[in-house]
Coordinates of C-alpha atoms in Angstrom, one line a residue:
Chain A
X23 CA 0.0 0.0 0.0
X24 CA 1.2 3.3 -1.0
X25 CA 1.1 5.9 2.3
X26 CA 3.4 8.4 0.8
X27 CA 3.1 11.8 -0.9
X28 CA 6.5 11.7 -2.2
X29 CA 5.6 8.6 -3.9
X30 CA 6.4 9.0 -7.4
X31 CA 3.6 7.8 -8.5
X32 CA 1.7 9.5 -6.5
X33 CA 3.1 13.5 -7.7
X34 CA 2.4 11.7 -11.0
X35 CA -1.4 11.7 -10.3
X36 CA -1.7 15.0 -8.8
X37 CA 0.1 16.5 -11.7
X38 CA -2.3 15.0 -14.1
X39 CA -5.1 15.8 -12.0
X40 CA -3.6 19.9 -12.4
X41 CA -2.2 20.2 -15.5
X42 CA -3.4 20.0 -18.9
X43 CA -0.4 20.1 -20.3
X44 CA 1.2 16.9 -18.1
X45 CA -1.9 15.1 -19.5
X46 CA -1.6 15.8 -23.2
X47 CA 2.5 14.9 -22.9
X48 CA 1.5 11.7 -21.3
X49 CA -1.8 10.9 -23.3
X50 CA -3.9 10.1 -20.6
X51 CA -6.3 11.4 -18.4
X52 CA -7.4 10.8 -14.6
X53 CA -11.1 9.7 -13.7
X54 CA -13.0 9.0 -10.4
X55 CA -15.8 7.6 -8.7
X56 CA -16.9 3.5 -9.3
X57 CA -19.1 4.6 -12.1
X58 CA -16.7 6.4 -14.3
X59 CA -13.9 4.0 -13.8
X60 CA -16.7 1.0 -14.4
X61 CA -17.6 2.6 -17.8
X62 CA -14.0 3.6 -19.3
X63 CA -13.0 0.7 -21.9
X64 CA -10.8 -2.2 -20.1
X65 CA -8.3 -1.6 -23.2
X66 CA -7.8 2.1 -22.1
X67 CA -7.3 1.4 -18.3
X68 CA -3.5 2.0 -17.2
X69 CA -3.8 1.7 -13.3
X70 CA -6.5 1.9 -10.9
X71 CA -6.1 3.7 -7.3
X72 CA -7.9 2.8 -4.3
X73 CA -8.3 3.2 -0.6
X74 CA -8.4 -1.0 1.2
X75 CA -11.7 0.2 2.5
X76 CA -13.4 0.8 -1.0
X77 CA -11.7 -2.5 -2.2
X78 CA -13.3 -4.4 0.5
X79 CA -16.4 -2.8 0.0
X80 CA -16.8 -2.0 -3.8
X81 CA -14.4 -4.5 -4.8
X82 CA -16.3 -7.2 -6.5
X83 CA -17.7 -4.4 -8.5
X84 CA -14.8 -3.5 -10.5
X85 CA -14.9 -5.1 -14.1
X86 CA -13.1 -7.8 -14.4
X87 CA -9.8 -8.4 -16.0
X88 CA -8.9 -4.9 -14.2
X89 CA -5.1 -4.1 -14.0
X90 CA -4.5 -5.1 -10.3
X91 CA -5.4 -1.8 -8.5
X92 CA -2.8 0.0 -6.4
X93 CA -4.1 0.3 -2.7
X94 CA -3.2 3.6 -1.0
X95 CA -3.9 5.1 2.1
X96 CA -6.9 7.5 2.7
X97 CA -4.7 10.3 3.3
X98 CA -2.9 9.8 0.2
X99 CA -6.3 9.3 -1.7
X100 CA -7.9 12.4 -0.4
X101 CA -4.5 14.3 -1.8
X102 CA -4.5 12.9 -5.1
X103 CA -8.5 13.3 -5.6
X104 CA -9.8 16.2 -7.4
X105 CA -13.4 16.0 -5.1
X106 CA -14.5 17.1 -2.0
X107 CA -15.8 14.0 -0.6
X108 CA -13.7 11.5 -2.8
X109 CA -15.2 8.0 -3.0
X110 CA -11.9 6.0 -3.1
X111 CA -11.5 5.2 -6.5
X112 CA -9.9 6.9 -9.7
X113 CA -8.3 5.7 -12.8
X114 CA -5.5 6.9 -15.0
X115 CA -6.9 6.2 -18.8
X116 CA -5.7 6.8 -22.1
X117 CA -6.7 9.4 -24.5
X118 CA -7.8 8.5 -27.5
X119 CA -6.6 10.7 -30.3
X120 CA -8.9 11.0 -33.5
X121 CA -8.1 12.5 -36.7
X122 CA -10.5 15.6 -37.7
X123 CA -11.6 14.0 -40.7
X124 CA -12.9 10.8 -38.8
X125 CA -15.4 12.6 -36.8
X126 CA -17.1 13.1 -40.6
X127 CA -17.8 9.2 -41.1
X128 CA -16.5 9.3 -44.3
X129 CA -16.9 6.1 -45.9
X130 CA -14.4 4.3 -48.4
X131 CA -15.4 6.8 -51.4
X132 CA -14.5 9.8 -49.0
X133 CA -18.0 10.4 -48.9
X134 CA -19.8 11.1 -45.4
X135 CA -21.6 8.1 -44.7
X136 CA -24.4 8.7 -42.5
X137 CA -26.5 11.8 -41.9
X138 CA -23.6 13.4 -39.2
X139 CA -25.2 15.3 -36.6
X140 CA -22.2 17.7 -35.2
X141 CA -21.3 20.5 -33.2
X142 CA -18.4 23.4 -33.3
X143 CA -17.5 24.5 -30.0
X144 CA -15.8 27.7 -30.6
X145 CA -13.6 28.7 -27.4
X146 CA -15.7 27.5 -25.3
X147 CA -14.3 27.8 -21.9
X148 CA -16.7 26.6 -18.7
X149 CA -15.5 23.2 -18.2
X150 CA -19.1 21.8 -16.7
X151 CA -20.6 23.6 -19.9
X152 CA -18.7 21.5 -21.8
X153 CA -19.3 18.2 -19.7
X154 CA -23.0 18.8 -20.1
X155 CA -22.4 19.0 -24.1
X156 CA -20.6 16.3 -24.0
X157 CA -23.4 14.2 -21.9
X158 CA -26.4 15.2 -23.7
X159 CA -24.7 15.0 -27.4
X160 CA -24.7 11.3 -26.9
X161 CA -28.2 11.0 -25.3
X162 CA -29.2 13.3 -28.7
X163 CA -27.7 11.1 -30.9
X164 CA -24.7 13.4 -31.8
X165 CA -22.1 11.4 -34.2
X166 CA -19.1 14.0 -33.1
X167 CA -17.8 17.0 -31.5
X168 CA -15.1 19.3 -32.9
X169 CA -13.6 21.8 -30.7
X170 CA -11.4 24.7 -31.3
X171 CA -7.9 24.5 -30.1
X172 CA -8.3 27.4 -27.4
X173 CA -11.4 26.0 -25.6
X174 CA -11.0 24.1 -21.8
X175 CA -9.7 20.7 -21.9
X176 CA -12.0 18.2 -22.4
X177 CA -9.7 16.0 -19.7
X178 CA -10.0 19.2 -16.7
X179 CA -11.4 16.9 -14.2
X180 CA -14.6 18.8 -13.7
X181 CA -15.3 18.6 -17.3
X182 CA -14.9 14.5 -17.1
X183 CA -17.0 14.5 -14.5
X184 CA -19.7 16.5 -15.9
X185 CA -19.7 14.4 -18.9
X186 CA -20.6 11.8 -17.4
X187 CA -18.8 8.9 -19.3
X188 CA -19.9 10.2 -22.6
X189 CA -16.2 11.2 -22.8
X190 CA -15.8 7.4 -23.5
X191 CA -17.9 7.1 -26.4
X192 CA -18.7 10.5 -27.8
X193 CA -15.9 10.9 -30.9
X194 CA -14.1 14.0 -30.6
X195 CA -11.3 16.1 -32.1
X196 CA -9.5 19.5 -31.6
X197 CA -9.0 21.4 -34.3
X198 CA -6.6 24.8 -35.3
X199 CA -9.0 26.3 -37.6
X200 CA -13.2 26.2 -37.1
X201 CA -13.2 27.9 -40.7
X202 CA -10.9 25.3 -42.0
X203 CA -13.3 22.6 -40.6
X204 CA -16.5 24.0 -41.6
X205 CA -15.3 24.1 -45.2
X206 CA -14.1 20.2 -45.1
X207 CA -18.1 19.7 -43.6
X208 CA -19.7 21.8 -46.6
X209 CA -17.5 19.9 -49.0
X210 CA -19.2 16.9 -47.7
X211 CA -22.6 18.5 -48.1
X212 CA -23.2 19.4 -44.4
X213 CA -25.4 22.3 -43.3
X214 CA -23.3 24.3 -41.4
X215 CA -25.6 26.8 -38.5
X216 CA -24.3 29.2 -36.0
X217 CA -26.4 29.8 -33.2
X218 CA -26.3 33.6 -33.2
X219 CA -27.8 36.3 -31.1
X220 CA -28.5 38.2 -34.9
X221 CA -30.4 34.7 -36.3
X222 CA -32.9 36.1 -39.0
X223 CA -34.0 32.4 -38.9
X224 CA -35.7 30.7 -35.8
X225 CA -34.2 27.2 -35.0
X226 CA -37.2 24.7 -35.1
X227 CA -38.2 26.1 -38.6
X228 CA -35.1 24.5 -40.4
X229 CA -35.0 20.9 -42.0
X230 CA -32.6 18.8 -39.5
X231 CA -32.9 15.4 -41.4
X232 CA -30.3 16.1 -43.5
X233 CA -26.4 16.5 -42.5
X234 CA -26.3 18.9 -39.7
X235 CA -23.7 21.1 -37.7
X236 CA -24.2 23.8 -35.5
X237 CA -21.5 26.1 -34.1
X238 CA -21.3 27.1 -30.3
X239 CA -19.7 29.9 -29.1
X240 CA -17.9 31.3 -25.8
X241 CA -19.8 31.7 -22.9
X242 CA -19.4 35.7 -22.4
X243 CA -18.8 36.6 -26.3
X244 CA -20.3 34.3 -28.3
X245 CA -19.2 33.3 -31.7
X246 CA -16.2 35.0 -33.4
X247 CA -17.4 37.2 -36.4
X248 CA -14.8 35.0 -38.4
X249 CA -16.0 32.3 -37.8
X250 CA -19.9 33.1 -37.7
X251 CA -19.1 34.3 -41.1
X252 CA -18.5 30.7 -42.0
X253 CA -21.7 29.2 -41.5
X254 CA -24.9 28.4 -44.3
X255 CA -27.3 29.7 -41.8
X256 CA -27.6 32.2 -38.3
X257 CA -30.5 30.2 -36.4
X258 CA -31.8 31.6 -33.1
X259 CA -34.0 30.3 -30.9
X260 CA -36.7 32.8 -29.8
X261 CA -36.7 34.2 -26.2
X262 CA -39.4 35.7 -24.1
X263 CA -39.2 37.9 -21.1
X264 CA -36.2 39.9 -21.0
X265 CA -33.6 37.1 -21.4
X266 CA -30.7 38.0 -23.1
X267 CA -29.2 35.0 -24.3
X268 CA -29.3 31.1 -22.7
X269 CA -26.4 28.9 -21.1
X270 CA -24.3 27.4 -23.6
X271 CA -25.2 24.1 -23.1
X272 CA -28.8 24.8 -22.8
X273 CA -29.0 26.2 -26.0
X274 CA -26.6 23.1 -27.7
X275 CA -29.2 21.1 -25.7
X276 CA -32.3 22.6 -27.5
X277 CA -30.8 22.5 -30.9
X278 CA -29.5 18.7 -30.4
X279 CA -32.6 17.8 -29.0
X280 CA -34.4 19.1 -32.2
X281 CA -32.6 17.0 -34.5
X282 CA -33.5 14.4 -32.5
X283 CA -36.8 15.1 -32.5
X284 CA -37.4 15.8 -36.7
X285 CA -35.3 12.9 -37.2
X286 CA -37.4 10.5 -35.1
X287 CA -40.3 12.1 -37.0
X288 CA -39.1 11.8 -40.3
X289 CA -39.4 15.7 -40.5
X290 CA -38.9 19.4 -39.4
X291 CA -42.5 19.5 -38.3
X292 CA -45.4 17.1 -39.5
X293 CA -45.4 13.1 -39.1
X294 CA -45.6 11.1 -42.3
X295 CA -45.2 14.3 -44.6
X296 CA -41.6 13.0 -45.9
X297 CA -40.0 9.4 -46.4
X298 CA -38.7 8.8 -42.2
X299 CA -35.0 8.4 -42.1
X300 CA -33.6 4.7 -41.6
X301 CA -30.9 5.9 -40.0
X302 CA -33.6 7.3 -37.3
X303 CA -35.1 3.7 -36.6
X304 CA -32.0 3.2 -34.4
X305 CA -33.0 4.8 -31.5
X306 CA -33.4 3.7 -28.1
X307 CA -36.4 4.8 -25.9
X308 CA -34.4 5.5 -22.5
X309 CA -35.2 8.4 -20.3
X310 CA -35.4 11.5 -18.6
X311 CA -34.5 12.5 -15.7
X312 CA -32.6 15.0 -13.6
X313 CA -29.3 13.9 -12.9
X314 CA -26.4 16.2 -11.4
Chain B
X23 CA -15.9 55.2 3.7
X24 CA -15.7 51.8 5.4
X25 CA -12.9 50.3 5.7
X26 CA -12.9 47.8 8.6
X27 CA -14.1 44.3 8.4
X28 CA -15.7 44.7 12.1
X29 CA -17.9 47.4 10.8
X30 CA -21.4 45.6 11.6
X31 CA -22.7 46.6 8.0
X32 CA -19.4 44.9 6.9
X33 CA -20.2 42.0 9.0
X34 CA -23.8 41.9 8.4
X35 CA -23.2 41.7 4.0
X36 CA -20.8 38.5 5.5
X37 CA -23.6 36.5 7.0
X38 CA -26.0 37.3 3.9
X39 CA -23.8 35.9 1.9
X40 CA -23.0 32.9 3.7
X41 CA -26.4 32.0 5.5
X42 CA -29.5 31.3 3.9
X43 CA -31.4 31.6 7.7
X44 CA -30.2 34.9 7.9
X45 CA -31.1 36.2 4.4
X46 CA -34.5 34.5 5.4
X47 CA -34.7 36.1 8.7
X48 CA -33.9 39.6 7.4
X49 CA -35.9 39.2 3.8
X50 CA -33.2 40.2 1.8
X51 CA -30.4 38.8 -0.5
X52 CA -27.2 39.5 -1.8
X53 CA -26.1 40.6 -6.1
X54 CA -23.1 41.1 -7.5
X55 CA -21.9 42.9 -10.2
X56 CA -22.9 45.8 -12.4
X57 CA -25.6 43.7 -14.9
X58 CA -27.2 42.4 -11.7
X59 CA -27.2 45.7 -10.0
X60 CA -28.9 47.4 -12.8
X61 CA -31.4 44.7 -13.5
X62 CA -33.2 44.4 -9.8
X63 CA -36.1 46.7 -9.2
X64 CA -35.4 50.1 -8.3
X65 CA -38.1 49.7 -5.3
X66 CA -36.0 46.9 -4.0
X67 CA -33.3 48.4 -3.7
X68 CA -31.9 48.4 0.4
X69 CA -28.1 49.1 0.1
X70 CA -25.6 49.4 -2.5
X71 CA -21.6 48.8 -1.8
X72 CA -18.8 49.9 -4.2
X73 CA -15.3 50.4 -4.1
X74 CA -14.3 54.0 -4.9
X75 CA -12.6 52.5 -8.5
X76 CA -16.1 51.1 -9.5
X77 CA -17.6 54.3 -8.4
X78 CA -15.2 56.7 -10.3
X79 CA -15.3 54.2 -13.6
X80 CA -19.0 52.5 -13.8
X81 CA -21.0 55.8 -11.3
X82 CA -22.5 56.9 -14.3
X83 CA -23.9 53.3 -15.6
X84 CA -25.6 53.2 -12.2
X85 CA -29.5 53.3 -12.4
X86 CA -30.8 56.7 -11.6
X87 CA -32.8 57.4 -8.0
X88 CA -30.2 54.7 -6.9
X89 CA -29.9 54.6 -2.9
X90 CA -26.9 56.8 -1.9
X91 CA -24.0 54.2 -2.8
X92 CA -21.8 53.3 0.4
X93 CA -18.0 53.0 -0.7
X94 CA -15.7 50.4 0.5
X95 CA -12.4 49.6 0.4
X96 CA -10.6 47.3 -1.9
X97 CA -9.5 45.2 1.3
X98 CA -13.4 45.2 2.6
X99 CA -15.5 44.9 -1.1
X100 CA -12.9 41.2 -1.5
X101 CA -13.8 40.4 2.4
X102 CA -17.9 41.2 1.8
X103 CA -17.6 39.3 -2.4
X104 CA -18.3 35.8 -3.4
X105 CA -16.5 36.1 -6.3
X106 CA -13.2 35.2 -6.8
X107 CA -12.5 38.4 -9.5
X108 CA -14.8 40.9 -7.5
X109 CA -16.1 43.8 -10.0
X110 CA -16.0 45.8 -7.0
X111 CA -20.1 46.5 -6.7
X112 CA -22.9 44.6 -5.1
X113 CA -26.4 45.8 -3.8
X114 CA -28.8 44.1 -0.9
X115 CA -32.0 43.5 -2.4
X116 CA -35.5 42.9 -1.1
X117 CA -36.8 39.4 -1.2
X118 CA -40.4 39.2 -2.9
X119 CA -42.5 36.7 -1.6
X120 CA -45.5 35.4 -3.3
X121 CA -48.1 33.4 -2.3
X122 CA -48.5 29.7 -3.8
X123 CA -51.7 30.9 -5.4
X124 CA -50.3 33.6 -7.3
X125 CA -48.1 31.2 -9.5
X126 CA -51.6 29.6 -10.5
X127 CA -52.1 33.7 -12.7
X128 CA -55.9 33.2 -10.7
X129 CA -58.9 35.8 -12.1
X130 CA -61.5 37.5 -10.0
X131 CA -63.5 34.3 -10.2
X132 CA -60.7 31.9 -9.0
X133 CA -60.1 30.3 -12.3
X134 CA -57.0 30.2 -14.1
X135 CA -56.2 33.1 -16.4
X136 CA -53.5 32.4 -18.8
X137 CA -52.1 29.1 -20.5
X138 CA -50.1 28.4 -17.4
X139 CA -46.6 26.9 -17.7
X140 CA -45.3 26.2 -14.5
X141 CA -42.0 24.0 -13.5
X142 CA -41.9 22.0 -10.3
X143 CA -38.6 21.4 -8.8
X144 CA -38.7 18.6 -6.4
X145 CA -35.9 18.9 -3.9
X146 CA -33.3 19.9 -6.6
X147 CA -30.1 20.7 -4.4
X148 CA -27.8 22.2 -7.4
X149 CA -27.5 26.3 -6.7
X150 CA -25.9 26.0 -10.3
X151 CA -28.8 24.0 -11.9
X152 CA -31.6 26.3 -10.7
X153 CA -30.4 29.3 -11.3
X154 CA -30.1 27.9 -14.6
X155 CA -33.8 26.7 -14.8
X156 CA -34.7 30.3 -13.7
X157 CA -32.4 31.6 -16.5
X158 CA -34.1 29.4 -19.2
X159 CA -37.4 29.6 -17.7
X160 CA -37.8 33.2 -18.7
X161 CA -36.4 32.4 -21.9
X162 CA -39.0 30.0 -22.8
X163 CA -41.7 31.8 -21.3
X164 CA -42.4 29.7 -18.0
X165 CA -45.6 31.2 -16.3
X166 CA -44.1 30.3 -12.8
X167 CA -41.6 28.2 -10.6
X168 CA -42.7 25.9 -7.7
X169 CA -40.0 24.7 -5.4
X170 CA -40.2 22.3 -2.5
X171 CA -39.6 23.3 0.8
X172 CA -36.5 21.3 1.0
X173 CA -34.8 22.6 -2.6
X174 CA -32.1 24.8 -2.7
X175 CA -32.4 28.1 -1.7
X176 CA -32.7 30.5 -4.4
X177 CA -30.8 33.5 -2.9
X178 CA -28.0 31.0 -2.6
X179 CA -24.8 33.6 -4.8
X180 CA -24.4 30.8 -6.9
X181 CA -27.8 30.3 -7.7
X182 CA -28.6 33.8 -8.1
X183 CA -25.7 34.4 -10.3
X184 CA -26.5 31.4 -13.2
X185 CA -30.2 33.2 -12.9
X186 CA -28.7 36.0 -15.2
X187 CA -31.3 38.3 -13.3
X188 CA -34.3 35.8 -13.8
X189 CA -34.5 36.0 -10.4
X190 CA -36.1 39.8 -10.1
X191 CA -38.6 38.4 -12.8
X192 CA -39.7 35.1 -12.8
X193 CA -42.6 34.4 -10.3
X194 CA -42.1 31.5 -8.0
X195 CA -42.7 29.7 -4.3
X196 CA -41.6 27.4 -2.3
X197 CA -44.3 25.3 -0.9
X198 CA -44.9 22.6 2.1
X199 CA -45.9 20.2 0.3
X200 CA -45.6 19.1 -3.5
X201 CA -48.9 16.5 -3.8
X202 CA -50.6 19.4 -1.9
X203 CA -49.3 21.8 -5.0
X204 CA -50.3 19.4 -7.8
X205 CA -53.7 18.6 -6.6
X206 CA -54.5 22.3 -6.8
X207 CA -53.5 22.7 -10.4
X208 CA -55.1 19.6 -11.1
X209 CA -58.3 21.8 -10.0
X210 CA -57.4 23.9 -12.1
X211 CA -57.4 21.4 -14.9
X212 CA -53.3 21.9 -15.2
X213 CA -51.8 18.8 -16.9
X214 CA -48.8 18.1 -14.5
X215 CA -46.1 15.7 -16.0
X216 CA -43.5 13.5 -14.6
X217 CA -40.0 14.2 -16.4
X218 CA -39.4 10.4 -15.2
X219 CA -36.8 7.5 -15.9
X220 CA -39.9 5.0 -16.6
X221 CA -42.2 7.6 -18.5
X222 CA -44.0 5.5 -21.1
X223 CA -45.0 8.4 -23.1
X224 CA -42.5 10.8 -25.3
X225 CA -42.4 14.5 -24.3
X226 CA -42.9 15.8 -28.0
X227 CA -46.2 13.5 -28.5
X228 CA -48.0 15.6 -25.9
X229 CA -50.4 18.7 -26.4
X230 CA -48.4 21.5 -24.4
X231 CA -50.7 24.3 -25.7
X232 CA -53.0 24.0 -22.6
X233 CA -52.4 24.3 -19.2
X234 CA -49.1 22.7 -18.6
X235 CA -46.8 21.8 -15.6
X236 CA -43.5 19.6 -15.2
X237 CA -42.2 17.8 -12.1
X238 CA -38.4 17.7 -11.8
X239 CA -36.9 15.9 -9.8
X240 CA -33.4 15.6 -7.5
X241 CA -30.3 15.8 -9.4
X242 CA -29.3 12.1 -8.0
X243 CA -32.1 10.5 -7.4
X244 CA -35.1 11.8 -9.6
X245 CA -38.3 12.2 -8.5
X246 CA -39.7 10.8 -5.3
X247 CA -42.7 8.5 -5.4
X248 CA -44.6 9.8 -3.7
X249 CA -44.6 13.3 -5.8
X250 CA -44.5 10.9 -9.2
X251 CA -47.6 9.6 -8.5
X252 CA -49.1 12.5 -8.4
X253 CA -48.8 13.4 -11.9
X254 CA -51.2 13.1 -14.5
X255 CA -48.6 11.6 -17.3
X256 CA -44.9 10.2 -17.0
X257 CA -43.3 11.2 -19.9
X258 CA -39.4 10.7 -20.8
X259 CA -37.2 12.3 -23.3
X260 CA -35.4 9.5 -25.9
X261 CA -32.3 9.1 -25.4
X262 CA -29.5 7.3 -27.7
X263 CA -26.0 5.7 -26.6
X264 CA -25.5 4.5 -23.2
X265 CA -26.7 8.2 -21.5
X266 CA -28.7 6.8 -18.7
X267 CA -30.2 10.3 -17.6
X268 CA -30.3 14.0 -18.6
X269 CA -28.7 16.8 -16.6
X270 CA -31.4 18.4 -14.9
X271 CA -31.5 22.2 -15.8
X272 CA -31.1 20.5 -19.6
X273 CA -34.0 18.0 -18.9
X274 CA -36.2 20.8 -18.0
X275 CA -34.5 23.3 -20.9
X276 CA -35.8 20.8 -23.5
X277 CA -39.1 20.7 -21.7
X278 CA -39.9 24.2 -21.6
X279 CA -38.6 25.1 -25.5
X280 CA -41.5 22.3 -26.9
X281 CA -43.5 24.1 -25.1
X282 CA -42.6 27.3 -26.2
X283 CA -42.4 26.0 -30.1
X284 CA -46.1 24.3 -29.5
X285 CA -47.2 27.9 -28.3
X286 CA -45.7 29.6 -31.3
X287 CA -47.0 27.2 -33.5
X288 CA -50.7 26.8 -32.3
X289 CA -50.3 22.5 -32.0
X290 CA -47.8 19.7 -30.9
X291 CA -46.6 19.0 -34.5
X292 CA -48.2 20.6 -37.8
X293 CA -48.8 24.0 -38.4
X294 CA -52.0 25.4 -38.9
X295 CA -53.7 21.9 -37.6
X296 CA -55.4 24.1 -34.9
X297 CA -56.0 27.9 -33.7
X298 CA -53.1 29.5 -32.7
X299 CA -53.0 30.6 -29.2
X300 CA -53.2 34.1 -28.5
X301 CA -50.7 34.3 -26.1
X302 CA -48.7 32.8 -28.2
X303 CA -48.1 35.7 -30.3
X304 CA -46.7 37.7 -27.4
X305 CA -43.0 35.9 -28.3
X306 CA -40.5 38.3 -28.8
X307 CA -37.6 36.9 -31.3
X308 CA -34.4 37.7 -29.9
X309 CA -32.2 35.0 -30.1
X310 CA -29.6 32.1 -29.0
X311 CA -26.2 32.9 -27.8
X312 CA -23.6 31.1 -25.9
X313 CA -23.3 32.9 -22.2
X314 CA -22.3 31.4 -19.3

């Protein structure tokens, strides 16, 4: 059992825990709690840290075939855990690196192969913004996420956490240039929106069963005029009261949510008025409900 | 001006920050910041602190008929903030209380006046989520806010801070008891709805252009039974992947926006498939933007 700070090992995970940068040198990434180190892919799994209590209790439900977990003391657990009331578990994992182009399902012709459903974060910067993206793009049925080079880390703890596995599964990339990326996706056919506080158009009026992107900007600014400039069409979706804009991840949440919708449908706004997307059948009637 | 942390002003703008009792007690709360300054009602109004730098660079942005500013020094206005980059301004603010009843928009007769649309947040314990709620609530032109006795406290400086200034607007209560709460707008022929892990019917399939409200329940552990069973349908929101729930301030976002696009467009799905609602056509089209 490890009861040292000065472990090596030990500075290794609070460094990753810290700093982005020690993370992206590496390639890995630290998660925590029995739920996110259940969920992350056994092949991805470089070592697993716990307290001997949580073994004894939580033990049996680790996945099997783990990499034998390092026991550690709970004062040494408490200093390498990025929570306030740690649960005694955490895992170092390993990023997995995608190419920009593969987040576009291209198929063997280079030609996009199912009807993409993708966001832009541009700069975006709140790191449980981005967590909540990340979480409800997968329960929408998002096929990827491209994010600009200068928005949060999608590994910043409190981003993992608030992502609540979908870091796992959702297909990601970073990219140097939004405008570079959004013409690759209009090669390939993809109508490119920015949600824009200057949207002639309102958001549910737009046809969503086709190829789809929509472009998110930072929290306090919004989208860069550069980049805004890139896009087919300026959506909004219509506000009452005097609210001036809505939470990042509220409004990717509305828009997602919509696509999910016509494409369950068949269509923007009346059932059985155009030919229901195949791709559409594959949905799975889960949930809802409120979850931290 | 003051500059001692013993003042009792000082020490008083300490405890309002910190203690929801004492906020309670003495019927106020606590806002920081110029945007949240200018938005609460001038009649509201009980004291206003600034550092003599605000005062000299923002005095003029100040709302007129303002109560006489009291000025603080940089050592005191960091000491009284809950912000870790202080702007350097924050005003004490009169709580509004409203009676359950008034969340119900009752006429002269007793009936219900308006196409209510009223949330129900069932012991949600996120300051960051609620505020949120608020926030989008406005946006998507919620009638009301019902909150159990046991929630969050809304003049919580987190929660008040994601509100963006919903807070001065948006009419809500807390109430005793929930079942108590829904039975009445049952009376009032309000459909309440479960948001609810086993909901058998999909939110979008459902007439929200009458009298609507949603149950939302606790961040970890959904809604309780006993306030589940109380509502007319269960619904649930589809969900692809392996998401197993929905964040809760984006559960209810996607809630309240297919309500709002129902409203704008007179029926659940096809245009011009019934009379548009007159209230309805009260939307103001501003727009989507990414804010924190």
């Amino acid at each position: 059992m490890i009861t040292s700070m000065s472990n090596p090992r030990i500075k290794e995970v609070v460094q990753l825990q810290k700093k982005s940068r020690v993370r992206n040198q590496m390639g890995v990434f630290v998660v925590e709690g029995i739920r996110m180190v259940r969920e992350a892919p056994p092949d991805r799994l470089v070592q697993v840290y716990m307290t001997e209590e949580f073994f004894d209790r939580h033990g049996a439900e680790l996945p099997e075939g783990i990499v034998s977990p390092e026991l550690v003391s709970p004062q040494v657990f408490t200093h390498i855990s990025d929570t306030r009331t740690p649960q005694g578990v955490l895992a170092v994992v390993r990023q997995k690196k995608r190419q920009e182009n593969e987040i576009l399902c291209l198929d063997a012709q280079g030609k996009c192969s199912v009807p993409v459903h993708i966001l832009i974060l541009d700069n975006l910067q709140d790191p449980g913004n981005v967590g909540t993206i990340f979480r409800t793009a997968e329960a929408a049925g998002a096929t990827g996420i491209y994010l600009s080079n200068d928005s949060v880390d999608i590994y910043n703890p409190k981003t993992i956490r608030s992502t609540m596995g979908a870091v796992f599964r959702m297909p990601f990339a970073y990219v140097d240039s939004v405008p570079e990326t959004i013409r690759k996706l209009q090669e390939q056919k993809v109508q490119v929106y920015a949600a824009h506080l200057k949207g002639k158009r309102t958001y549910d009026a737009e046809d969503y069963t086709v190829p789809t992107a929509f472009l998110i900007g930072n929290e306090g600014n919004g989208l860069r005029k550069e980049v805004a400039d890139c896009a087919d069409t300026w959506i909004q979706i219509p506000m009452q009261g005097e609210a001036e804009s809505l939470n990042a991840a509220v409004a990717a949440s509305i828009l997602m949510f919509e696509v999910s919708r016509q494409r369950r449908k068949g269509s923007p706004s009346c059932p059985d008025s155009r030919q229901p997307l195949a791709k559409a059948a594959s949905n799975r009637l889960t949930a809802v409900t409120a979850r931290p």
